[in-house]
């Protein structure tokens, strides 16, 4: 019943460009901007230049990606998102592997990374040494809230989406007002002996985490009055606004603390807040950041569990009968516990940057296949009805494809031992989906 209601809502064409733009901004802005300076300036060797430019470069890549992705999302208006798109563009096996990786890697890694970030932030109140326990506790609380019903999970999301803007605004304004502004911002580009291209790949992996959420434009498109005209405006305007916010707040960080110091801090935004407002003011901003993290984590448990439920309901996931069950509150509690439980297991690592890199690599493998799918669909179905076409075709899709390939190759071969291990582990998990698919195919 709930699914039918959702489908009816998607058919209502009542969103204009401004509302859609606000939805894009709300979906994307999360916690990455508060925690990623450490990974960024560690990669640059403590130099600020390329780190700042990388926010702009990655923003442009995200615009190209979202514009390209939207053509597929509108042309294939099926529930299931990228799983359904890849199944129709290529074959059911590719679609299954996308869902398999989303359930076992992408969503749990995003959930655990956010929870670990919350644990790092809580260190300002309870001291170091509790990151993993706090992260696991946060996930368990969110699992419990979401299992009580979709209204509660949805209400949590709305409240926390509003609250997360408060620390952003405070840091942007008072960083410039009270910061000294004496630290270098655009030079040097990278530290001595580092390759700018290799570093850029590492930076893009780090920053793409902060831009994650643009895939939601597919759902937005289904509710727009005139997607062909308004969707590019919503995407370019929304992601450009996000890019500006990210650039300005990182400029504000450097206005207060040098890049070399930000590279050493697991909670850089809180350190900046303490420098600006003092200990009490810094703690208040830290509470706002924890609220933001909690809301983002809730959103990924909410959406990730629906991917698991959707695949299970179609009989396309191991133990499908268990994960397709709805509880008394008419929510997929078992699917929520599956995705959240894997996330809690990953959170035991306590490694924020490792987990975000895992999430980005696992997702961009299939995003890139979707970008290629736009060109494939243009060739396979030249006469198909397209209410929206990616602008400047094929330039924009080629930018998205080239960026995806660059991120993947850099992560596997160039970004260092840890990145290579993460990538290989991600590929192994994906390949384990092949025997699972064969078993499920026989049953179907």
Coordinates of C-alpha atoms in Angstrom, one line a residue:
X1 CA 0.0 0.0 0.0
X2 CA 2.8 2.4 1.0
X3 CA 4.6 1.7 -2.3
X4 CA 1.5 2.5 -4.3
X5 CA 1.1 5.8 -2.5
X6 CA 4.7 6.7 -3.2
X7 CA 4.2 5.9 -6.9
X8 CA 1.1 8.2 -7.0
X9 CA 3.1 11.0 -5.4
X10 CA 5.8 10.6 -8.0
X11 CA 3.3 11.1 -10.8
X12 CA 2.2 14.5 -9.5
X13 CA 3.9 17.1 -11.7
X14 CA 4.0 20.0 -9.2
X15 CA 7.6 20.9 -8.7
X16 CA 9.1 24.0 -10.2
X17 CA 12.8 24.8 -10.7
X18 CA 13.2 26.6 -7.4
X19 CA 11.7 23.9 -5.3
X20 CA 13.7 21.2 -7.1
X21 CA 16.9 23.3 -6.6
X22 CA 16.2 23.5 -2.9
X23 CA 15.7 19.7 -2.8
X24 CA 19.0 19.1 -4.5
X25 CA 20.8 21.4 -2.0
X26 CA 19.0 19.7 0.9
X27 CA 19.9 16.2 -0.3
X28 CA 23.6 16.9 -0.9
X29 CA 24.8 19.2 1.9
X30 CA 25.7 17.0 4.7
X31 CA 28.7 16.4 7.0
X32 CA 31.6 16.0 4.6
X33 CA 32.3 19.7 4.6
X34 CA 32.9 19.6 8.4
X35 CA 35.4 16.6 8.4
X36 CA 37.1 16.4 5.0
X37 CA 39.7 19.1 5.4
X38 CA 41.9 16.6 7.3
X39 CA 42.0 14.2 4.4
X40 CA 42.3 17.0 1.8
X41 CA 45.3 18.7 3.4
X42 CA 47.0 15.4 4.3
X43 CA 46.8 14.5 0.6
X44 CA 48.3 17.9 -0.4
X45 CA 51.1 17.6 2.1
X46 CA 49.7 20.5 4.2
X47 CA 49.5 22.9 1.1
X48 CA 46.2 24.7 0.6
X49 CA 46.1 25.5 -3.1
X50 CA 45.0 22.3 -4.9
X51 CA 42.7 21.5 -2.0
X52 CA 40.8 24.7 -2.5
X53 CA 40.6 24.3 -6.3
X54 CA 39.6 20.7 -5.9
X55 CA 36.2 21.8 -4.4
X56 CA 35.5 23.7 -7.6
X57 CA 36.7 20.9 -9.9
X58 CA 34.7 18.3 -8.1
X59 CA 31.6 20.5 -8.1
X60 CA 31.9 20.8 -11.9
X61 CA 32.3 17.0 -12.2
X62 CA 29.2 16.6 -10.0
X63 CA 27.2 18.9 -12.2
X64 CA 28.2 16.9 -15.3
X65 CA 27.4 13.7 -13.5
X66 CA 24.0 14.8 -12.3
X67 CA 23.0 16.3 -15.7
X68 CA 24.0 13.0 -17.4
X69 CA 22.4 10.7 -14.8
X70 CA 19.1 12.6 -15.1
X71 CA 18.6 11.6 -18.7
X72 CA 18.6 7.9 -17.7
X73 CA 16.5 8.5 -14.6
X74 CA 13.7 10.2 -16.5
X75 CA 13.8 7.8 -19.5
X76 CA 13.6 4.8 -17.2
X77 CA 11.1 5.9 -14.5
X78 CA 11.2 2.7 -12.5
X79 CA 11.5 2.2 -8.7
X80 CA 14.9 0.8 -7.7
X81 CA 17.0 3.7 -9.1
X82 CA 20.4 2.7 -10.5
X83 CA 19.6 -1.0 -10.1
X84 CA 16.7 -0.7 -12.5
X85 CA 18.6 1.6 -14.9
X86 CA 21.6 -0.7 -15.3
X87 CA 19.3 -3.8 -15.6
X88 CA 17.5 -2.2 -18.6
X89 CA 20.6 -0.6 -20.2
X90 CA 22.8 -3.7 -19.9
X91 CA 21.4 -6.9 -18.4
X92 CA 19.9 -8.1 -15.1
X93 CA 23.2 -9.3 -13.8
X94 CA 24.8 -5.8 -13.9
X95 CA 21.7 -4.4 -12.2
X96 CA 21.9 -7.0 -9.5
X97 CA 25.6 -6.3 -8.8
X98 CA 24.8 -2.6 -8.5
X99 CA 22.2 -3.4 -5.8
X100 CA 24.4 -6.0 -4.2
X101 CA 27.2 -3.4 -3.8
X102 CA 24.8 -0.7 -2.6
X103 CA 23.5 -3.0 0.1
X104 CA 26.8 -4.5 1.3
X105 CA 29.2 -1.7 0.6
X106 CA 27.9 1.8 -0.4
X107 CA 25.1 2.4 2.1
X108 CA 26.8 0.7 5.1
X109 CA 30.0 2.6 4.4
X110 CA 28.2 5.9 4.2
X111 CA 26.3 5.1 7.4
X112 CA 29.4 4.0 9.3
X113 CA 31.5 6.9 8.0
X114 CA 28.8 9.4 9.2
X115 CA 28.5 7.6 12.6
X116 CA 32.2 7.6 13.1
X117 CA 32.3 11.4 12.3
X118 CA 29.6 11.8 15.0
X119 CA 31.8 9.8 17.4
X120 CA 34.8 12.0 16.6
X121 CA 32.7 15.0 17.3
X122 CA 31.5 13.6 20.6
X123 CA 35.2 13.5 21.7
X124 CA 34.8 17.3 22.6
X125 CA 32.3 16.3 25.3
X126 CA 33.3 12.8 26.5
X127 CA 37.0 12.6 25.5
X128 CA 38.9 10.5 23.1
X129 CA 38.7 6.7 22.9
X130 CA 35.0 6.4 22.4
X131 CA 34.6 6.9 18.7
X132 CA 33.6 3.4 17.7
X133 CA 31.2 2.8 20.6
X134 CA 29.5 6.2 20.0
X135 CA 29.2 5.4 16.3
X136 CA 27.7 2.0 16.9
X137 CA 25.3 3.5 19.5
X138 CA 24.2 6.2 17.0
X139 CA 23.4 3.6 14.3
X140 CA 21.4 1.4 16.8
X141 CA 19.3 4.4 17.8
X142 CA 18.6 5.3 14.2
X143 CA 17.7 1.7 13.4
X144 CA 15.3 1.7 16.3
X145 CA 13.7 5.0 15.2
X146 CA 13.2 3.9 11.6
X147 CA 11.8 0.6 12.7
X148 CA 9.0 2.4 14.5
X149 CA 7.5 3.7 11.3
X150 CA 8.3 5.8 8.2
X151 CA 6.7 8.9 9.7
X152 CA 9.2 9.0 12.6
X153 CA 12.1 8.4 10.2
X154 CA 10.8 11.1 7.8
X155 CA 10.2 13.6 10.6
X156 CA 13.8 13.0 12.0
X157 CA 15.1 13.8 8.4
X158 CA 13.1 17.0 8.1
X159 CA 14.2 18.4 11.5
X160 CA 17.8 17.5 11.1
X161 CA 18.0 18.9 7.6
X162 CA 17.0 22.3 8.9
X163 CA 19.4 22.1 11.9
X164 CA 22.4 21.2 9.8
X165 CA 22.5 24.6 8.1
X166 CA 23.1 26.4 11.5
X167 CA 26.8 25.5 12.0
X168 CA 27.5 26.0 8.3
X169 CA 26.2 29.6 8.5
X170 CA 27.9 30.4 11.8
X171 CA 31.3 29.1 10.6
X172 CA 31.0 30.9 7.2
X173 CA 30.1 34.3 8.7
X174 CA 32.3 34.4 11.9
X175 CA 35.3 32.6 10.3
X176 CA 35.8 35.8 8.2
X177 CA 34.8 38.2 11.0
X178 CA 37.0 36.8 13.7
X179 CA 39.7 34.9 11.7
X180 CA 43.1 36.6 11.2
X181 CA 43.2 35.9 7.4
X182 CA 46.9 35.6 7.4
X183 CA 47.3 32.0 6.3
X184 CA 48.0 31.1 2.6
X185 CA 45.0 30.0 0.7
X186 CA 45.9 29.3 -3.0
X187 CA 49.6 28.7 -2.8
X188 CA 51.5 26.4 -2.7
X189 CA 49.4 24.0 -4.7
X190 CA 50.9 20.8 -3.2
X191 CA 53.7 19.9 -0.9
X192 CA 57.2 19.3 -2.2
X193 CA 57.7 16.0 -4.1
X194 CA 54.0 15.3 -4.7
X195 CA 52.4 14.8 -8.1
X196 CA 49.5 17.2 -8.6
X197 CA 47.5 14.7 -10.8
X198 CA 47.8 11.9 -8.3
X199 CA 46.9 14.2 -5.4
X200 CA 43.9 15.6 -7.4
X201 CA 42.6 12.0 -7.7
X202 CA 42.9 11.5 -4.0
X203 CA 41.1 14.9 -3.4
X204 CA 38.3 14.0 -5.7
X205 CA 37.7 10.7 -3.9
X206 CA 37.6 12.7 -0.6
X207 CA 35.4 15.5 -1.8
X208 CA 32.9 13.4 -3.8
X209 CA 31.8 12.1 -0.4
X210 CA 30.6 15.7 0.4
X211 CA 28.8 15.9 -2.9
X212 CA 27.1 12.5 -2.6
X213 CA 23.3 12.8 -3.0
X214 CA 22.9 14.2 -6.5
X215 CA 21.5 10.8 -7.6
X216 CA 18.3 12.0 -6.0
X217 CA 17.6 14.2 -9.0
X218 CA 16.0 11.2 -10.6
X219 CA 13.2 11.2 -8.1
X220 CA 12.9 14.9 -8.3
X221 CA 12.5 14.8 -12.1
X222 CA 9.4 12.5 -11.8
X223 CA 7.6 15.3 -9.9
X224 CA 8.6 18.3 -12.0
X225 CA 6.2 20.2 -14.2
X226 CA 8.7 20.7 -17.0
X227 CA 11.8 18.5 -16.5
X228 CA 13.3 19.2 -19.9
X229 CA 13.5 22.9 -19.1
X230 CA 13.7 23.1 -15.3
X231 CA 15.8 20.1 -14.4
X232 CA 19.1 21.5 -15.8
X233 CA 18.4 24.8 -14.0
X234 CA 17.8 22.9 -10.7
X235 CA 20.9 20.8 -11.1
X236 CA 23.3 23.5 -12.3
X237 CA 21.8 26.1 -9.9
X238 CA 21.6 23.6 -6.9
X239 CA 25.1 22.1 -7.3
X240 CA 26.6 25.5 -8.0
X241 CA 25.2 26.8 -4.8
X242 CA 26.5 23.8 -2.9
X243 CA 29.9 24.3 -4.6
X244 CA 29.9 28.0 -3.5
X245 CA 29.0 27.1 0.1
X246 CA 31.7 24.4 0.3
X247 CA 34.3 26.8 -1.2
X248 CA 33.4 29.7 1.1
X249 CA 33.4 27.6 4.3
X250 CA 36.8 26.0 3.4
X251 CA 38.1 29.5 2.8
X252 CA 36.7 30.5 6.2
X253 CA 38.6 27.5 7.8
X254 CA 41.8 28.7 6.2
X255 CA 41.0 32.3 7.4
X256 CA 41.3 30.9 10.9
X257 CA 43.7 27.9 10.8
X258 CA 46.5 27.0 8.3
X259 CA 46.1 24.0 6.1
X260 CA 49.1 22.3 7.8
X261 CA 47.2 22.4 11.1
X262 CA 43.8 21.3 9.6
X263 CA 45.6 18.2 8.2
X264 CA 46.2 17.0 11.8
X265 CA 42.6 17.4 13.1
X266 CA 40.0 14.7 12.9
X267 CA 37.3 17.3 13.7
X268 CA 38.6 20.4 11.9
X269 CA 35.3 22.4 11.9
X270 CA 35.0 22.1 15.7
X271 CA 38.6 23.2 16.1
X272 CA 37.9 26.3 14.0
X273 CA 34.7 26.9 16.0
X274 CA 36.7 26.8 19.3
X275 CA 39.2 29.2 17.8
X276 CA 36.4 31.6 16.8
X277 CA 34.0 31.3 19.7
X278 CA 36.0 29.9 22.6
X279 CA 35.4 26.5 24.2
X280 CA 31.6 27.0 25.0
X281 CA 30.8 28.4 21.6
X282 CA 32.8 25.7 20.0
X283 CA 30.8 23.1 21.9
X284 CA 27.5 24.6 20.7
X285 CA 28.7 24.5 17.1
X286 CA 29.8 20.9 17.7
X287 CA 26.3 20.0 18.8
X288 CA 25.0 21.4 15.5
X289 CA 27.5 19.3 13.6
X290 CA 26.5 16.2 15.5
X291 CA 22.8 16.9 14.7
X292 CA 23.8 17.3 11.0
X293 CA 25.7 14.0 11.1
X294 CA 22.8 12.2 12.8
X295 CA 20.3 13.5 10.1
X296 CA 22.6 12.4 7.2
X297 CA 23.1 9.0 8.8
X298 CA 19.3 8.6 9.2
X299 CA 18.8 9.5 5.5
X300 CA 21.2 6.8 4.3
X301 CA 19.7 4.1 6.6
X302 CA 16.2 5.2 5.4
X303 CA 17.1 5.0 1.7
X304 CA 19.6 2.1 1.9
X305 CA 17.0 -0.2 3.6
X306 CA 14.5 0.5 0.8
X307 CA 17.0 -0.7 -1.8
X308 CA 17.4 -3.9 0.2
X309 CA 13.7 -4.2 0.6
X310 CA 13.0 -3.6 -3.1
X311 CA 15.4 -6.3 -4.3
X312 CA 14.1 -8.7 -1.7
X313 CA 10.5 -8.1 -2.6
X314 CA 11.3 -9.0 -6.2
X315 CA 13.0 -12.2 -4.9
X316 CA 16.4 -10.9 -6.1
X317 CA 18.3 -11.1 -2.8
X318 CA 19.5 -13.9 -0.5
X319 CA 16.9 -14.7 2.2
X320 CA 14.5 -12.5 0.3
X321 CA 11.4 -13.6 2.3
X322 CA 13.0 -12.3 5.5
X323 CA 14.1 -9.0 4.1
X324 CA 10.9 -8.4 2.2
X325 CA 8.8 -8.5 5.4
X326 CA 7.1 -5.5 6.8
X327 CA 6.7 -5.1 10.6
X328 CA 3.6 -3.9 12.5
X329 CA 4.5 -0.3 11.6
X330 CA 4.5 -1.2 7.9
X331 CA 8.3 -0.6 7.4
X332 CA 10.9 -3.1 6.3
X333 CA 12.5 -3.6 9.8
X334 CA 14.7 -6.6 8.7
X335 CA 16.1 -4.6 5.8
X336 CA 16.7 -1.7 8.1
X337 CA 18.6 -4.0 10.5
X338 CA 20.6 -5.5 7.6
X339 CA 21.9 -2.3 6.2
X340 CA 22.3 -0.6 9.6
X341 CA 23.9 -3.7 11.1
X342 CA 26.5 -3.9 8.4
X343 CA 27.1 -0.2 8.9
X344 CA 27.6 -0.8 12.7
X345 CA 30.1 -3.5 11.9
X346 CA 32.1 -1.2 9.6
X347 CA 31.9 1.6 12.2
X348 CA 34.0 -0.6 14.6
X349 CA 37.0 0.4 12.5
X350 CA 36.6 4.0 13.6
X351 CA 38.2 5.1 10.3
X352 CA 36.2 8.0 8.8
X353 CA 38.3 8.6 5.7
X354 CA 38.8 4.9 4.9
X355 CA 35.1 4.4 5.0
X356 CA 34.2 7.4 2.9
X357 CA 36.8 6.3 0.3
X358 CA 35.2 2.8 0.2
X359 CA 31.7 4.4 -0.3
X360 CA 32.8 6.6 -3.1
X361 CA 34.8 4.0 -5.0
X362 CA 32.0 1.4 -4.7
X363 CA 29.4 3.9 -6.0
X364 CA 31.3 5.5 -8.8
X365 CA 32.0 2.2 -10.5
X366 CA 28.3 1.9 -11.2
X367 CA 27.7 5.7 -11.7
X368 CA 30.3 5.5 -14.5
X369 CA 28.4 2.6 -16.1
X370 CA 25.2 4.8 -16.0
X371 CA 27.0 7.7 -17.7
X372 CA 28.1 5.3 -20.5
X373 CA 24.6 4.1 -20.6
X374 CA 23.4 7.5 -21.8
X375 CA 25.4 7.1 -25.0
X376 CA 24.4 3.5 -25.3
X377 CA 20.7 4.4 -25.1
X378 CA 21.1 7.2 -27.6
X379 CA 22.5 4.6 -30.1
X380 CA 20.1 1.7 -29.2
X381 CA 16.9 3.8 -28.9
X382 CA 17.4 6.9 -31.1
X383 CA 13.7 7.5 -31.5
X384 CA 12.7 7.0 -27.8
X385 CA 10.7 9.8 -26.2
X386 CA 13.1 11.9 -24.1
X387 CA 11.3 14.7 -22.1
X388 CA 14.8 15.7 -20.9
X389 CA 18.1 15.5 -22.8
X390 CA 21.5 16.1 -21.2
X391 CA 22.6 19.5 -22.5
X392 CA 25.7 19.9 -24.7
X393 CA 25.6 16.2 -25.6
X394 CA 28.1 14.4 -25.9
X395 CA 30.4 16.8 -24.1
X396 CA 28.8 16.7 -20.7
X397 CA 28.4 12.8 -20.6
X398 CA 32.1 12.5 -21.7
X399 CA 33.2 14.8 -18.9
X400 CA 31.2 12.6 -16.4
X401 CA 32.6 9.4 -17.9
X402 CA 36.2 10.6 -18.0
X403 CA 36.0 11.8 -14.4
X404 CA 34.6 8.5 -13.3
X405 CA 37.3 6.5 -15.0
X406 CA 40.0 8.9 -13.6
X407 CA 38.6 8.4 -10.0
X408 CA 38.5 4.6 -10.4
X409 CA 42.0 4.2 -12.0
X410 CA 43.6 6.7 -9.5
X411 CA 42.1 4.8 -6.6
X412 CA 43.2 1.4 -7.7
X413 CA 46.7 2.2 -9.1
X414 CA 48.0 5.6 -8.0
X415 CA 46.7 6.8 -4.7
X416 CA 48.8 4.5 -2.4
X417 CA 48.7 1.1 -0.7
X418 CA 45.6 1.8 1.5
X419 CA 43.5 3.0 -1.5
X420 CA 44.5 0.0 -3.6
X421 CA 43.5 -2.4 -0.7
X422 CA 40.1 -0.6 -0.4
X423 CA 39.6 -0.9 -4.1
X424 CA 40.5 -4.6 -4.3
X425 CA 38.3 -5.3 -1.3
X426 CA 35.4 -3.5 -3.0
X427 CA 35.9 -5.4 -6.2
X428 CA 36.1 -8.8 -4.3
X429 CA 32.7 -8.0 -2.6
X430 CA 31.3 -7.1 -6.0
X431 CA 32.5 -10.4 -7.5
X432 CA 31.0 -12.4 -4.7
X433 CA 27.7 -11.2 -6.0
X434 CA 28.2 -13.3 -9.1
X435 CA 27.6 -16.7 -7.5
X436 CA 24.8 -15.2 -5.4
X437 CA 23.2 -14.0 -8.7
X438 CA 23.5 -17.4 -10.3
X439 CA 21.8 -19.1 -7.3
X440 CA 19.0 -16.5 -7.3
X441 CA 18.6 -16.8 -11.1
X442 CA 18.0 -20.5 -10.9
X443 CA 15.4 -20.0 -8.2
X444 CA 13.6 -17.4 -10.3

